[in-house]
C-alpha cells in the first residue's frame, strides 16, 4: 500500500518512477498486482486510475491535500495523522499490510526478509545495529504491520498519544512512545529495518547485491528527491546489466548527489 497526492502522482514524477522500479527489480514485478494506491485527492485518483488497477480515493472533508505538502507545514500534519488512522482501519478489517512511501524504489522482494512473527516493523533513518533497540531513528516510509491484537492495540495507543505531543507528526510520537516503552499489556513487539538492506539517503548500504529498497529520505524538495532517485534507478539498471554479463566486480551508487551521499 502507498499513498500520494496530485504533486506526487503527476506524469514523470514519483508514481511513474516507483512503478518502474518494480519492473526492473529482482522478483518484484508480481508485487504490483497486490499494490493498493491510496489517493489523497481527486486528481491523484484520476492519475492512479490511468496507470494502475487498484486505486482508492481517501476523502477527508474540508481538507486539501493536492499540493506539495511541505514538512510540518499547511495540512501536512493532518494528512499524516489521517493516513495513520487509515492504516489502523486496515488492521481492524483483518488485513496485514506493508506500507511504502512512493519515493521508495523497490529492487528486491522484502517479504522473505520479514519474520513471520513480526508485528510492527518500521524502517530507519539511522540504524544502530539492533532491530529491537528503541535507539533506532524511525522512519514511517516503510512500515510492515501484521493484523493482530497487539498491533491494533499499538495503533490505538499511538493515536491516543497524539494529545500528549501537540503539533507533532505521527513519526515523532511513534519514536516517543517506543522510547518510553510500549505498555506490556499490549503485547506488541516493535522492530526496525536494517538500512544496509532497506536504505535511504540518510544511511544506506553500498552493496547493490544486498539492497532491497531505497528511500529518498533526508531530502528537502520534490525536485531534489526526484533527481537523485532517477540516478539511483539508473545505477540499479547498470548493476543488473553487469551481473547479467557475468561481471561480479564491486559496484555501488554514484554519490554524492543532491541529497544522497
XYZ file of N, CA, C and O in Angstrom, residues 29-152:
496
model
N 8.143 -7.738 -9.927
C 7.094 -7.336 -10.870
C 5.711 -7.811 -10.423
O 4.719 -7.076 -10.555
N 5.634 -9.010 -9.851
C 4.332 -9.559 -9.452
C 3.720 -8.816 -8.270
O 2.510 -8.874 -8.050
N 4.551 -8.109 -7.498
C 4.040 -7.424 -6.304
C 3.080 -6.291 -6.659
O 2.203 -5.943 -5.858
N 3.238 -5.730 -7.846
C 2.358 -4.632 -8.264
C 0.902 -5.103 -8.323
O -0.017 -4.312 -8.124
N 0.698 -6.389 -8.573
C -0.658 -6.938 -8.626
C -1.349 -6.887 -7.260
O -2.563 -7.057 -7.169
N -0.573 -6.664 -6.211
C -1.121 -6.616 -4.852
C -1.033 -5.215 -4.246
O -1.278 -5.044 -3.053
N -0.684 -4.237 -5.074
C -0.458 -2.867 -4.597
C -1.744 -2.053 -4.620
O -2.385 -1.907 -5.665
N -2.108 -1.511 -3.476
C -3.216 -0.556 -3.374
C -2.625 0.848 -3.285
O -1.799 1.129 -2.419
N -3.045 1.729 -4.191
C -2.615 3.126 -4.164
C -3.745 3.958 -3.578
O -4.859 3.979 -4.107
N -3.450 4.623 -2.485
C -4.425 5.468 -1.802
C -4.208 6.904 -2.261
O -3.149 7.497 -2.017
N -5.189 7.449 -2.964
C -5.104 8.811 -3.474
C -5.730 9.768 -2.466
O -6.825 9.526 -1.956
N -5.017 10.861 -2.199
C -5.474 11.823 -1.194
C -6.308 12.954 -1.804
O -6.786 13.822 -1.071
N -6.457 12.960 -3.134
C -7.261 13.991 -3.787
C -7.759 13.460 -5.128
O -7.302 12.415 -5.612
N -8.681 14.196 -5.770
C -9.334 13.729 -6.998
C -8.346 13.571 -8.151
O -8.394 12.592 -8.898
N -7.431 14.522 -8.339
C -6.506 14.442 -9.465
C -5.539 13.264 -9.295
O -5.192 12.599 -10.274
N -5.116 13.018 -8.072
C -4.259 11.854 -7.826
C -5.025 10.564 -8.104
O -4.467 9.602 -8.656
N -6.303 10.540 -7.754
C -7.146 9.363 -8.012
C -7.300 9.124 -9.517
O -7.182 7.987 -9.992
N -7.542 10.196 -10.257
C -7.678 10.068 -11.711
C -6.376 9.581 -12.338
O -6.387 8.716 -13.229
N -5.269 10.128 -11.903
C -3.967 9.721 -12.435
C -3.687 8.260 -12.095
O -3.187 7.502 -12.923
N -4.019 7.847 -10.878
C -3.830 6.464 -10.468
C -4.620 5.530 -11.371
O -4.093 4.527 -11.868
N -5.870 5.865 -11.612
C -6.713 5.011 -12.443
C -6.186 4.883 -13.873
O -6.469 3.902 -14.561
N -5.401 5.850 -14.313
C -4.852 5.820 -15.666
C -3.666 4.860 -15.787
O -3.353 4.416 -16.897
N -3.040 4.532 -14.669
C -1.813 3.721 -14.742
C -1.846 2.461 -13.886
O -0.938 1.623 -13.983
N -2.881 2.293 -13.051
C -2.881 1.176 -12.098
C -4.318 0.722 -11.829
O -5.232 1.551 -11.752
N -4.533 -0.584 -11.648
C -5.913 -1.078 -11.484
C -6.508 -0.933 -10.088
O -7.731 -1.033 -9.933
N -5.678 -0.720 -9.067
C -6.199 -0.739 -7.697
C -5.953 0.604 -7.016
O -4.864 0.872 -6.490
N -6.975 1.451 -7.042
C -6.870 2.810 -6.508
C -8.029 3.070 -5.542
O -9.149 2.607 -5.765
N -7.744 3.821 -4.505
C -8.777 4.176 -3.532
C -8.646 5.660 -3.210
O -7.549 6.134 -2.879
N -9.750 6.376 -3.330
C -9.749 7.815 -3.032
C -10.105 8.006 -1.566
O -11.223 7.741 -1.144
N -9.130 8.447 -0.801
C -9.315 8.670 0.632
C -9.744 10.117 0.842
O -8.923 11.027 0.841
N -11.035 10.321 1.002
C -11.583 11.676 1.091
C -11.657 12.139 2.543
O -12.140 11.416 3.414
N -11.188 13.358 2.770
C -11.271 13.976 4.091
C -11.980 15.312 3.924
O -11.454 16.230 3.291
N -13.169 15.424 4.460
C -13.989 16.615 4.279
C -13.275 17.854 4.817
O -12.756 17.871 5.937
N -13.240 18.887 3.979
C -12.669 20.166 4.398
C -11.169 20.270 4.307
O -10.592 21.310 4.651
N -10.490 19.217 3.835
C -9.030 19.238 3.755
C -8.599 19.160 2.287
O -9.190 18.433 1.496
N -7.542 19.925 1.945
C -6.997 19.905 0.591
C -5.576 19.368 0.643
O -4.671 20.037 1.116
N -5.386 18.149 0.141
C -4.078 17.509 0.180
C -3.423 17.466 -1.203
O -2.434 16.767 -1.400
N -3.952 18.230 -2.164
C -3.493 18.105 -3.541
C -2.086 18.670 -3.748
O -1.276 18.098 -4.471
N -1.763 19.795 -3.143
C -0.482 20.454 -3.384
C 0.647 19.744 -2.651
O 0.412 18.889 -1.788
N 1.889 20.102 -2.999
C 3.042 19.566 -2.276
C 2.896 19.918 -0.803
O 2.741 21.082 -0.432
N 2.922 18.904 0.059
C 2.793 19.118 1.496
C 4.186 19.210 2.112
O 4.857 18.208 2.317
N 4.627 20.419 2.357
C 5.954 20.616 2.910
C 5.981 20.194 4.372
O 5.005 20.358 5.104
N 7.111 19.662 4.768
C 7.278 19.071 6.096
C 6.834 20.025 7.196
O 7.334 21.142 7.307
N 5.846 19.577 7.987
C 5.328 20.314 9.141
C 4.628 21.616 8.761
O 4.425 22.491 9.598
N 4.242 21.772 7.499
C 3.586 22.986 7.044
C 2.176 22.665 6.545
O 1.882 21.551 6.120
N 1.294 23.693 6.558
C -0.039 23.565 5.988
C -0.802 22.379 6.545
O -0.938 22.197 7.762
N -1.314 21.562 5.626
C -2.135 20.409 6.011
C -1.301 19.154 6.242
O -1.848 18.065 6.391
N 0.029 19.306 6.275
C 0.920 18.143 6.383
C 0.582 17.278 7.592
O 0.425 16.061 7.481
N 0.475 17.903 8.762
C 0.252 17.128 9.986
C -1.039 16.324 9.909
O -1.069 15.143 10.246
N -2.102 16.998 9.478
C -3.389 16.316 9.439
C -3.365 15.183 8.425
O -3.935 14.107 8.664
N -2.687 15.401 7.298
C -2.589 14.360 6.288
C -1.903 13.126 6.855
O -2.351 11.988 6.634
N -0.818 13.332 7.604
C -0.067 12.203 8.145
C -0.862 11.454 9.206
O -0.834 10.218 9.265
N -1.583 12.184 10.044
C -2.366 11.513 11.088
C -3.596 10.812 10.501
O -3.990 9.744 10.979
N -4.193 11.392 9.464
C -5.314 10.722 8.800
C -4.835 9.431 8.133
O -5.520 8.405 8.157
N -3.659 9.490 7.548
C -3.085 8.296 6.932
C -2.836 7.219 7.981
O -3.084 6.028 7.749
N -2.371 7.635 9.133
C -2.114 6.712 10.225
C -3.407 6.034 10.683
O -3.437 4.814 10.913
N -4.459 6.817 10.803
C -5.746 6.246 11.234
C -6.306 5.314 10.169
O -6.938 4.296 10.497
N -6.064 5.623 8.899
C -6.492 4.737 7.820
C -5.778 3.393 7.917
O -6.391 2.339 7.722
N -4.492 3.419 8.228
C -3.745 2.174 8.409
C -4.347 1.339 9.535
O -4.454 0.115 9.435
N -4.754 2.004 10.607
C -5.379 1.287 11.722
C -6.667 0.604 11.257
O -6.952 -0.545 11.654
N -7.428 1.290 10.433
C -8.666 0.708 9.914
C -8.387 -0.561 9.111
O -9.113 -1.558 9.223
N -7.327 -0.533 8.303
C -6.931 -1.709 7.520
C -6.681 -2.896 8.456
O -7.116 -4.023 8.205
N -5.958 -2.630 9.556
C -5.657 -3.691 10.524
C -6.934 -4.216 11.175
O -7.105 -5.425 11.372
N -7.835 -3.298 11.517
C -9.087 -3.688 12.165
C -9.954 -4.545 11.242
O -10.752 -5.360 11.715
N -9.785 -4.376 9.945
C -10.514 -5.195 8.977
C -9.887 -6.575 8.800
O -10.431 -7.422 8.083
N -8.732 -6.776 9.446
C -8.101 -8.087 9.414
C -6.995 -8.242 8.393
O -6.515 -9.362 8.163
N -6.567 -7.139 7.785
C -5.540 -7.205 6.749
C -4.169 -6.810 7.292
O -4.019 -5.765 7.930
N -3.186 -7.631 7.005
C -1.785 -7.285 7.232
C -1.342 -6.431 6.048
O -1.765 -6.659 4.917
N -0.494 -5.433 6.301
C -0.058 -4.589 5.197
C 1.424 -4.247 5.309
O 2.027 -4.302 6.380
N 1.986 -3.904 4.161
C 3.299 -3.266 4.111
C 3.084 -1.931 3.418
O 2.784 -1.881 2.225
N 3.209 -0.860 4.190
C 3.050 0.481 3.635
C 4.392 0.975 3.130
O 5.422 0.804 3.792
N 4.383 1.600 1.958
C 5.594 2.175 1.391
C 5.316 3.577 0.890
O 4.308 3.815 0.215
N 6.180 4.523 1.226
C 6.101 5.829 0.589
C 6.367 5.661 -0.894
O 7.074 4.743 -1.326
N 5.840 6.580 -1.696
C 6.005 6.473 -3.143
C 7.376 6.983 -3.591
O 7.747 6.802 -4.759
N 8.151 7.572 -2.682
C 9.522 7.962 -3.027
C 10.523 6.891 -2.563
O 11.667 7.195 -2.222
N 10.066 5.653 -2.569
C 10.915 4.490 -2.300
C 10.961 3.628 -3.556
O 9.919 3.322 -4.148
N 12.158 3.241 -3.960
C 12.324 2.327 -5.086
C 12.500 0.909 -4.560
O 13.220 0.691 -3.594
N 11.838 -0.045 -5.198
C 11.868 -1.443 -4.788
C 12.755 -2.242 -5.741
O 12.475 -2.306 -6.949
N 13.786 -2.868 -5.212
C 14.727 -3.632 -6.027
C 14.654 -5.140 -5.763
O 15.038 -5.936 -6.608
N 14.193 -5.518 -4.592
C 14.018 -6.939 -4.261
C 12.757 -7.097 -3.411
O 12.283 -6.138 -2.802
N 12.249 -8.299 -3.360
C 11.048 -8.615 -2.586
C 11.380 -8.543 -1.095
O 12.222 -9.309 -0.604
N 10.750 -7.658 -0.338
C 11.068 -7.537 1.086
C 10.427 -8.605 1.970
O 10.893 -8.841 3.090
N 9.387 -9.259 1.483
C 8.634 -10.157 2.356
C 9.433 -11.346 2.881
O 9.263 -11.732 4.047
N 10.327 -11.954 2.095
C 11.144 -13.032 2.659
C 12.082 -12.554 3.768
O 12.581 -13.369 4.545
N 12.297 -11.243 3.855
C 13.171 -10.686 4.892
C 12.399 -10.271 6.132
O 12.970 -9.710 7.061
N 11.084 -10.501 6.137
C 10.247 -10.197 7.297
C 9.984 -11.477 8.080
O 9.577 -12.482 7.498
N 10.188 -11.437 9.374
C 9.920 -12.598 10.205
C 8.414 -12.878 10.257
O 7.608 -11.948 10.382
N 8.006 -14.140 10.165
C 6.580 -14.468 10.279
C 5.987 -14.024 11.615
O 4.777 -13.827 11.728
N 6.856 -13.871 12.625
C 6.382 -13.464 13.946
C 6.351 -11.955 14.119
O 5.915 -11.456 15.158
N 6.806 -11.199 13.118
C 6.872 -9.736 13.230
C 5.474 -9.154 13.412
O 4.499 -9.636 12.832
N 5.395 -8.105 14.223
C 4.120 -7.421 14.436
C 4.147 -6.009 13.850
O 3.329 -5.675 13.006
N 5.061 -5.175 14.335
C 5.215 -3.807 13.831
C 6.697 -3.612 13.496
O 7.551 -3.679 14.384
N 6.985 -3.411 12.218
C 8.378 -3.250 11.776
C 8.472 -1.988 10.937
O 7.807 -1.874 9.905
N 9.307 -1.043 11.374
C 9.431 0.240 10.693
C 10.848 0.425 10.163
O 11.813 -0.063 10.744
N 10.963 1.134 9.046
C 12.282 1.467 8.512
C 12.950 2.523 9.382
O 12.337 3.108 10.281
N 14.217 2.751 9.110
C 15.030 3.638 9.949
C 15.698 4.703 9.092
O 16.141 4.431 7.974
N 15.791 5.913 9.645
C 16.681 6.906 9.056
C 18.122 6.501 9.348
O 18.985 6.554 8.478
N 18.334 6.105 10.609
C 19.647 5.625 11.046
C 19.441 4.383 11.896
O 18.654 4.386 12.845
N 20.146 3.311 11.535
C 20.013 2.016 12.202
C 21.230 1.801 13.099
O 22.371 1.976 12.662
N 20.984 1.412 14.364
C 22.074 1.306 15.341
C 22.619 -0.117 15.460
O 23.491 -0.379 16.293
N 22.113 -1.039 14.639
C 22.652 -2.394 14.631
C 21.790 -3.447 15.291
O 22.016 -4.644 15.117
N 20.782 -3.018 16.048
C 19.906 -3.944 16.763
C 18.463 -3.663 16.353
O 17.945 -2.573 16.634
N 17.772 -4.604 15.698
C 16.405 -4.334 15.232
C 15.407 -4.094 16.356
O 14.341 -3.516 16.125
N 15.735 -4.531 17.575
C 14.817 -4.356 18.706
C 15.117 -3.111 19.543
O 14.395 -2.820 20.497
N 16.157 -2.372 19.193
C 16.574 -1.235 20.002
C 15.680 -0.014 19.779
O 15.475 0.407 18.635
N 15.182 0.596 20.855
C 14.437 1.850 20.713
C 15.351 3.016 20.347
O 14.878 4.119 20.086
N 16.661 2.764 20.305
C 17.611 3.803 19.919
C 17.687 4.021 18.419
O 18.348 4.965 17.965
N 17.035 3.176 17.630
C 16.984 3.403 16.183
C 16.173 4.662 15.885
O 15.296 5.051 16.653
N 16.481 5.282 14.748
C 15.788 6.503 14.344
C 14.698 6.127 13.342
O 14.993 5.822 12.192
N 13.437 6.130 13.762
C 12.367 5.589 12.921
C 12.023 6.467 11.726
O 12.141 7.694 11.769
N 11.564 5.802 10.670
C 11.007 6.491 9.509
C 9.834 5.662 9.012
O 10.001 4.502 8.630
N 8.661 6.244 9.031
C 7.443 5.522 8.670
C 7.262 5.300 7.184
O 6.205 4.836 6.752
N 8.296 5.600 6.384
C 8.174 5.430 4.942
C 7.987 3.994 4.519
O 7.358 3.714 3.495
N 8.528 3.064 5.287
C 8.333 1.634 5.028
C 7.891 1.017 6.349
O 8.635 1.053 7.334
N 6.700 0.476 6.356
C 6.100 0.027 7.614
C 5.310 -1.255 7.380
O 4.304 -1.261 6.670
N 5.795 -2.343 7.981
C 5.104 -3.636 7.905
C 4.365 -3.864 9.210
O 4.951 -3.768 10.299
N 3.074 -4.156 9.110
C 2.266 -4.399 10.314
C 1.370 -5.607 10.078
O 0.596 -5.646 9.119
N 1.504 -6.581 10.964
C 0.661 -7.779 10.899
C -0.607 -7.539 11.713
O -0.554 -7.057 12.844
N -1.738 -7.834 11.120
C -3.001 -7.633 11.811
C -3.147 -8.630 12.952
O -3.226 -9.845 12.733
N -3.130 -8.112 14.165
C -3.304 -8.936 15.363
C -3.692 -7.996 16.500
O -3.634 -6.767 16.359
N -4.064 -8.550 17.617
C -4.497 -7.732 18.754
C -3.394 -6.779 19.204
O -3.651 -5.621 19.556
N -2.152 -7.252 19.167
C -1.041 -6.426 19.607
C -0.812 -5.221 18.726
O -0.569 -4.117 19.217
N -0.905 -5.395 17.415
C -0.670 -4.271 16.508
C -1.831 -3.282 16.531
O -1.624 -2.064 16.504
N -3.056 -3.785 16.621
C -4.215 -2.889 16.691
C -4.168 -2.089 17.991
O -4.403 -0.870 18.004
